[in-house]
């Protein structure tokens, strides 16, 4: 009787091998050969599941995003929409070992999109998904009267995205200076500028 193979489980195992190699050798070191060696399989097995190196990295990145999204506080866990927004933004930053690894993969993709228009479009779609989550949270904060950005929810969401992207790069370049505590404080101060006077922090 032929062995039943759980293809999704095998792809997840390969993605985990990508994470291990990236953590040890960086994104440039995560070649198909290196990932295959880490997983204990041949390059042919990887080629069966992924069309190329970028496809493999992208699957690992999407799985990492899913992992990070599961750590975002729910409304039941955190009723305050501003705190949920802060929690969501923090999970996109290099604030611990898993998120630091995820950010490295994202930076690795940024270095490849200049010569790969197709990959650039895929990464843009992933970024739009993140932006939609942020926009919905900003809308919740606005509806609750906790944030009142002068240019509206859409514009505020775009500004937040740009600010957090820059903060993440700063954290990746200088983790000793941009600790989790400092990055959270900077996000809070950034959002405080949009709080109505009755909700402003002292």
PDB file of C-alpha atoms in Angstrom:
ATOM      1  CA  UNK A   1       0.000   0.000   0.000  1.00  0.00           C
ATOM      2  CA  UNK A   2       1.563   3.368  -0.981  1.00  0.00           C
ATOM      3  CA  UNK A   3       2.539   5.751   1.812  1.00  0.00           C
ATOM      4  CA  UNK A   4       0.119   8.640   2.288  1.00  0.00           C
ATOM      5  CA  UNK A   5       2.008  11.939   2.262  1.00  0.00           C
ATOM      6  CA  UNK A   6       0.596  15.024   3.975  1.00  0.00           C
ATOM      7  CA  UNK A   7       1.769  17.580   1.428  1.00  0.00           C
ATOM      8  CA  UNK A   8       0.812  20.614   3.498  1.00  0.00           C
ATOM      9  CA  UNK A   9       2.661  19.235   6.531  1.00  0.00           C
ATOM     10  CA  UNK A  10       5.729  18.640   4.371  1.00  0.00           C
ATOM     11  CA  UNK A  11       5.619  22.222   3.071  1.00  0.00           C
ATOM     12  CA  UNK A  12       5.353  23.496   6.642  1.00  0.00           C
ATOM     13  CA  UNK A  13       8.361  21.377   7.581  1.00  0.00           C
ATOM     14  CA  UNK A  14      10.311  22.899   4.721  1.00  0.00           C
ATOM     15  CA  UNK A  15       9.264  26.389   5.814  1.00  0.00           C
ATOM     16  CA  UNK A  16      10.537  25.639   9.306  1.00  0.00           C
ATOM     17  CA  UNK A  17      13.839  24.558   7.758  1.00  0.00           C
ATOM     18  CA  UNK A  18      13.942  27.940   5.984  1.00  0.00           C
ATOM     19  CA  UNK A  19      13.486  29.697   9.329  1.00  0.00           C
ATOM     20  CA  UNK A  20      16.331  27.705  10.856  1.00  0.00           C
ATOM     21  CA  UNK A  21      18.716  28.469   7.990  1.00  0.00           C
ATOM     22  CA  UNK A  22      17.800  32.170   7.889  1.00  0.00           C
ATOM     23  CA  UNK A  23      18.312  32.473  11.661  1.00  0.00           C
ATOM     24  CA  UNK A  24      21.751  30.870  11.301  1.00  0.00           C
ATOM     25  CA  UNK A  25      22.999  32.125   7.927  1.00  0.00           C
ATOM     26  CA  UNK A  26      20.741  35.013   6.916  1.00  0.00           C
ATOM     27  CA  UNK A  27      18.399  35.209   3.935  1.00  0.00           C
ATOM     28  CA  UNK A  28      21.218  34.991   1.397  1.00  0.00           C
ATOM     29  CA  UNK A  29      22.334  31.753   2.984  1.00  0.00           C
ATOM     30  CA  UNK A  30      18.885  30.179   2.638  1.00  0.00           C
ATOM     31  CA  UNK A  31      19.534  28.563  -0.730  1.00  0.00           C
ATOM     32  CA  UNK A  32      17.490  25.600  -1.915  1.00  0.00           C
ATOM     33  CA  UNK A  33      20.532  23.401  -1.295  1.00  0.00           C
ATOM     34  CA  UNK A  34      20.941  24.681   2.286  1.00  0.00           C
ATOM     35  CA  UNK A  35      17.240  24.288   3.093  1.00  0.00           C
ATOM     36  CA  UNK A  36      17.198  20.775   1.636  1.00  0.00           C
ATOM     37  CA  UNK A  37      20.201  19.825   3.765  1.00  0.00           C
ATOM     38  CA  UNK A  38      18.563  21.282   6.875  1.00  0.00           C
ATOM     39  CA  UNK A  39      15.330  19.387   6.207  1.00  0.00           C
ATOM     40  CA  UNK A  40      17.185  16.177   5.376  1.00  0.00           C
ATOM     41  CA  UNK A  41      15.680  15.947   1.890  1.00  0.00           C
ATOM     42  CA  UNK A  42      16.918  16.316  -1.660  1.00  0.00           C
ATOM     43  CA  UNK A  43      16.613  19.418  -3.795  1.00  0.00           C
ATOM     44  CA  UNK A  44      14.266  17.414  -5.999  1.00  0.00           C
ATOM     45  CA  UNK A  45      11.775  17.122  -3.145  1.00  0.00           C
ATOM     46  CA  UNK A  46      11.733  20.901  -2.728  1.00  0.00           C
ATOM     47  CA  UNK A  47      11.302  21.348  -6.488  1.00  0.00           C
ATOM     48  CA  UNK A  48       8.217  19.128  -6.243  1.00  0.00           C
ATOM     49  CA  UNK A  49       6.536  21.595  -3.868  1.00  0.00           C
ATOM     50  CA  UNK A  50       7.983  24.981  -4.878  1.00  0.00           C
ATOM     51  CA  UNK A  51       8.706  26.325  -8.360  1.00  0.00           C
ATOM     52  CA  UNK A  52      11.839  28.223  -7.304  1.00  0.00           C
ATOM     53  CA  UNK A  53      13.797  29.734  -4.422  1.00  0.00           C
ATOM     54  CA  UNK A  54      11.554  32.788  -4.114  1.00  0.00           C
ATOM     55  CA  UNK A  55       8.442  30.611  -4.005  1.00  0.00           C
ATOM     56  CA  UNK A  56       9.957  28.662  -1.100  1.00  0.00           C
ATOM     57  CA  UNK A  57      10.901  31.830   0.776  1.00  0.00           C
ATOM     58  CA  UNK A  58       7.481  33.340   0.132  1.00  0.00           C
ATOM     59  CA  UNK A  59       5.701  30.334   1.611  1.00  0.00           C
ATOM     60  CA  UNK A  60       7.948  30.529   4.683  1.00  0.00           C
ATOM     61  CA  UNK A  61       7.231  34.247   4.965  1.00  0.00           C
ATOM     62  CA  UNK A  62       3.463  33.794   4.686  1.00  0.00           C
ATOM     63  CA  UNK A  63       3.570  31.084   7.317  1.00  0.00           C
ATOM     64  CA  UNK A  64       5.556  33.436   9.538  1.00  0.00           C
ATOM     65  CA  UNK A  65       2.923  36.162   9.035  1.00  0.00           C
ATOM     66  CA  UNK A  66       0.241  33.698  10.066  1.00  0.00           C
ATOM     67  CA  UNK A  67       2.247  32.844  13.156  1.00  0.00           C
ATOM     68  CA  UNK A  68       2.590  36.518  14.039  1.00  0.00           C
ATOM     69  CA  UNK A  69      -1.108  37.230  13.422  1.00  0.00           C
ATOM     70  CA  UNK A  70      -2.039  34.538  15.933  1.00  0.00           C
ATOM     71  CA  UNK A  71      -0.192  36.539  18.600  1.00  0.00           C
ATOM     72  CA  UNK A  72      -2.210  39.704  17.985  1.00  0.00           C
ATOM     73  CA  UNK A  73      -4.640  40.313  20.866  1.00  0.00           C
ATOM     74  CA  UNK A  74      -8.299  39.696  20.090  1.00  0.00           C
ATOM     75  CA  UNK A  75     -11.126  42.043  21.167  1.00  0.00           C
ATOM     76  CA  UNK A  76     -11.956  39.548  23.919  1.00  0.00           C
ATOM     77  CA  UNK A  77      -8.376  39.590  25.182  1.00  0.00           C
ATOM     78  CA  UNK A  78      -7.940  43.352  24.799  1.00  0.00           C
ATOM     79  CA  UNK A  79     -11.149  45.444  24.603  1.00  0.00           C
ATOM     80  CA  UNK A  80      -9.252  48.726  24.055  1.00  0.00           C
ATOM     81  CA  UNK A  81      -8.890  49.179  20.249  1.00  0.00           C
ATOM     82  CA  UNK A  82      -5.843  51.437  20.670  1.00  0.00           C
ATOM     83  CA  UNK A  83      -4.061  48.706  22.614  1.00  0.00           C
ATOM     84  CA  UNK A  84      -5.033  46.188  19.927  1.00  0.00           C
ATOM     85  CA  UNK A  85      -3.602  48.520  17.286  1.00  0.00           C
ATOM     86  CA  UNK A  86      -0.364  48.886  19.246  1.00  0.00           C
ATOM     87  CA  UNK A  87      -0.155  45.131  19.694  1.00  0.00           C
ATOM     88  CA  UNK A  88      -0.676  44.586  15.972  1.00  0.00           C
ATOM     89  CA  UNK A  89       2.005  47.096  15.027  1.00  0.00           C
ATOM     90  CA  UNK A  90       4.481  45.602  17.484  1.00  0.00           C
ATOM     91  CA  UNK A  91       4.063  42.128  15.966  1.00  0.00           C
ATOM     92  CA  UNK A  92       5.326  43.506  12.624  1.00  0.00           C
ATOM     93  CA  UNK A  93       8.541  44.754  14.251  1.00  0.00           C
ATOM     94  CA  UNK A  94      11.691  42.847  15.270  1.00  0.00           C
ATOM     95  CA  UNK A  95      10.804  42.701  18.964  1.00  0.00           C
ATOM     96  CA  UNK A  96      11.742  39.077  19.765  1.00  0.00           C
ATOM     97  CA  UNK A  97      13.448  36.092  18.142  1.00  0.00           C
ATOM     98  CA  UNK A  98      10.508  34.953  15.927  1.00  0.00           C
ATOM     99  CA  UNK A  99       9.599  38.461  14.731  1.00  0.00           C
ATOM    100  CA  UNK A 100      13.278  39.325  14.206  1.00  0.00           C
ATOM    101  CA  UNK A 101      13.542  36.312  11.904  1.00  0.00           C
ATOM    102  CA  UNK A 102      10.354  37.280  10.047  1.00  0.00           C
ATOM    103  CA  UNK A 103      11.670  40.803   9.548  1.00  0.00           C
ATOM    104  CA  UNK A 104      14.935  39.452   8.140  1.00  0.00           C
ATOM    105  CA  UNK A 105      12.988  37.473   5.542  1.00  0.00           C
ATOM    106  CA  UNK A 106      10.969  40.571   4.622  1.00  0.00           C
ATOM    107  CA  UNK A 107      14.142  42.648   4.244  1.00  0.00           C
ATOM    108  CA  UNK A 108      15.593  39.887   2.098  1.00  0.00           C
ATOM    109  CA  UNK A 109      12.604  40.144  -0.225  1.00  0.00           C
ATOM    110  CA  UNK A 110      13.019  43.917  -0.467  1.00  0.00           C
ATOM    111  CA  UNK A 111      16.530  43.340  -1.764  1.00  0.00           C
ATOM    112  CA  UNK A 112      15.195  41.116  -4.563  1.00  0.00           C
ATOM    113  CA  UNK A 113      12.138  43.001  -5.828  1.00  0.00           C
ATOM    114  CA  UNK A 114      14.128  45.573  -7.821  1.00  0.00           C
ATOM    115  CA  UNK A 115      14.968  42.869 -10.378  1.00  0.00           C
ATOM    116  CA  UNK A 116      11.787  40.815 -10.032  1.00  0.00           C
ATOM    117  CA  UNK A 117       8.562  42.635 -10.886  1.00  0.00           C
ATOM    118  CA  UNK A 118       6.437  39.545 -10.269  1.00  0.00           C
ATOM    119  CA  UNK A 119       7.831  39.092  -6.774  1.00  0.00           C
ATOM    120  CA  UNK A 120       7.342  42.802  -6.111  1.00  0.00           C
ATOM    121  CA  UNK A 121       3.629  42.469  -6.898  1.00  0.00           C
ATOM    122  CA  UNK A 122       3.287  39.464  -4.599  1.00  0.00           C
ATOM    123  CA  UNK A 123       4.981  41.301  -1.721  1.00  0.00           C
ATOM    124  CA  UNK A 124       2.798  44.344  -2.392  1.00  0.00           C
ATOM    125  CA  UNK A 125      -0.340  42.196  -2.070  1.00  0.00           C
ATOM    126  CA  UNK A 126       0.915  40.823   1.240  1.00  0.00           C
ATOM    127  CA  UNK A 127       1.593  44.369   2.407  1.00  0.00           C
ATOM    128  CA  UNK A 128      -1.898  45.432   1.364  1.00  0.00           C
ATOM    129  CA  UNK A 129      -3.314  42.676   3.556  1.00  0.00           C
ATOM    130  CA  UNK A 130      -1.398  44.046   6.529  1.00  0.00           C
ATOM    131  CA  UNK A 131      -2.491  47.576   5.644  1.00  0.00           C
ATOM    132  CA  UNK A 132      -6.162  46.507   5.612  1.00  0.00           C
ATOM    133  CA  UNK A 133      -5.835  45.136   9.154  1.00  0.00           C
ATOM    134  CA  UNK A 134      -4.231  48.383  10.348  1.00  0.00           C
ATOM    135  CA  UNK A 135      -6.885  50.483   8.610  1.00  0.00           C
ATOM    136  CA  UNK A 136      -9.703  48.514  10.255  1.00  0.00           C
ATOM    137  CA  UNK A 137      -8.105  48.956  13.670  1.00  0.00           C
ATOM    138  CA  UNK A 138      -7.630  52.689  13.141  1.00  0.00           C
ATOM    139  CA  UNK A 139     -11.294  52.881  12.104  1.00  0.00           C
ATOM    140  CA  UNK A 140     -12.274  51.087  15.329  1.00  0.00           C
ATOM    141  CA  UNK A 141     -10.201  53.568  17.350  1.00  0.00           C
ATOM    142  CA  UNK A 142     -11.821  56.487  15.532  1.00  0.00           C
ATOM    143  CA  UNK A 143     -15.342  55.106  15.985  1.00  0.00           C
ATOM    144  CA  UNK A 144     -14.689  54.695  19.708  1.00  0.00           C
ATOM    145  CA  UNK A 145     -13.566  58.323  19.949  1.00  0.00           C
ATOM    146  CA  UNK A 146     -10.040  57.313  20.987  1.00  0.00           C
ATOM    147  CA  UNK A 147      -8.156  58.592  17.933  1.00  0.00           C
ATOM    148  CA  UNK A 148      -9.053  61.586  15.789  1.00  0.00           C
ATOM    149  CA  UNK A 149      -6.485  61.916  12.972  1.00  0.00           C
ATOM    150  CA  UNK A 150      -7.017  65.248  11.167  1.00  0.00           C
ATOM    151  CA  UNK A 151      -6.793  63.765   7.653  1.00  0.00           C
ATOM    152  CA  UNK A 152      -9.080  60.786   8.224  1.00  0.00           C
ATOM    153  CA  UNK A 153      -8.707  57.066   8.781  1.00  0.00           C
ATOM    154  CA  UNK A 154      -7.305  56.153   5.352  1.00  0.00           C
ATOM    155  CA  UNK A 155      -4.536  58.737   5.414  1.00  0.00           C
ATOM    156  CA  UNK A 156      -3.713  57.998   9.049  1.00  0.00           C
ATOM    157  CA  UNK A 157      -3.398  54.297   8.275  1.00  0.00           C
ATOM    158  CA  UNK A 158      -0.936  54.984   5.458  1.00  0.00           C
ATOM    159  CA  UNK A 159       1.124  57.275   7.684  1.00  0.00           C
ATOM    160  CA  UNK A 160       1.214  54.610  10.410  1.00  0.00           C
ATOM    161  CA  UNK A 161       2.341  51.991   7.901  1.00  0.00           C
ATOM    162  CA  UNK A 162       5.211  54.186   6.677  1.00  0.00           C
ATOM    163  CA  UNK A 163       6.217  55.091  10.232  1.00  0.00           C
ATOM    164  CA  UNK A 164       6.252  51.473  11.402  1.00  0.00           C
ATOM    165  CA  UNK A 165       8.132  50.271   8.297  1.00  0.00           C
ATOM    166  CA  UNK A 166      10.846  52.839   9.023  1.00  0.00           C
ATOM    167  CA  UNK A 167      10.883  51.960  12.700  1.00  0.00           C
ATOM    168  CA  UNK A 168      11.329  48.303  11.829  1.00  0.00           C
ATOM    169  CA  UNK A 169      14.330  49.027   9.623  1.00  0.00           C
ATOM    170  CA  UNK A 170      15.851  51.132  12.401  1.00  0.00           C
ATOM    171  CA  UNK A 171      15.290  48.255  14.819  1.00  0.00           C
ATOM    172  CA  UNK A 172      16.892  45.760  12.453  1.00  0.00           C
ATOM    173  CA  UNK A 173      19.933  47.983  11.943  1.00  0.00           C
ATOM    174  CA  UNK A 174      20.423  48.968  15.582  1.00  0.00           C
ATOM    175  CA  UNK A 175      18.643  46.475  17.883  1.00  0.00           C
ATOM    176  CA  UNK A 176      20.645  47.635  20.885  1.00  0.00           C
ATOM    177  CA  UNK A 177      19.150  51.112  20.604  1.00  0.00           C
ATOM    178  CA  UNK A 178      15.699  50.222  19.296  1.00  0.00           C
ATOM    179  CA  UNK A 179      14.567  47.711  21.876  1.00  0.00           C
ATOM    180  CA  UNK A 180      11.016  46.430  22.103  1.00  0.00           C
ATOM    181  CA  UNK A 181      10.367  48.827  24.989  1.00  0.00           C
ATOM    182  CA  UNK A 182      11.622  51.824  23.046  1.00  0.00           C
ATOM    183  CA  UNK A 183       9.748  50.951  19.859  1.00  0.00           C
ATOM    184  CA  UNK A 184       6.516  50.490  21.794  1.00  0.00           C
ATOM    185  CA  UNK A 185       7.042  53.857  23.476  1.00  0.00           C
ATOM    186  CA  UNK A 186       7.624  55.525  20.102  1.00  0.00           C
ATOM    187  CA  UNK A 187       4.411  54.009  18.709  1.00  0.00           C
ATOM    188  CA  UNK A 188       2.451  55.191  21.735  1.00  0.00           C
ATOM    189  CA  UNK A 189       3.817  58.715  21.426  1.00  0.00           C
ATOM    190  CA  UNK A 190       3.069  58.708  17.708  1.00  0.00           C
ATOM    191  CA  UNK A 191      -0.570  57.730  18.306  1.00  0.00           C
ATOM    192  CA  UNK A 192      -0.944  60.112  21.248  1.00  0.00           C
ATOM    193  CA  UNK A 193      -0.698  63.024  18.796  1.00  0.00           C
ATOM    194  CA  UNK A 194      -4.066  61.902  17.380  1.00  0.00           C
ATOM    195  CA  UNK A 195      -5.868  61.433  20.668  1.00  0.00           C
ATOM    196  CA  UNK A 196      -8.744  63.835  21.366  1.00  0.00           C
ATOM    197  CA  UNK A 197      -7.968  66.196  24.225  1.00  0.00           C
ATOM    198  CA  UNK A 198     -10.235  64.257  26.610  1.00  0.00           C
ATOM    199  CA  UNK A 199      -8.196  61.074  25.928  1.00  0.00           C
ATOM    200  CA  UNK A 200      -4.743  62.646  25.667  1.00  0.00           C
ATOM    201  CA  UNK A 201      -2.008  61.189  27.830  1.00  0.00           C
ATOM    202  CA  UNK A 202      -0.453  63.348  30.500  1.00  0.00           C
TER     203      UNK A 202
END
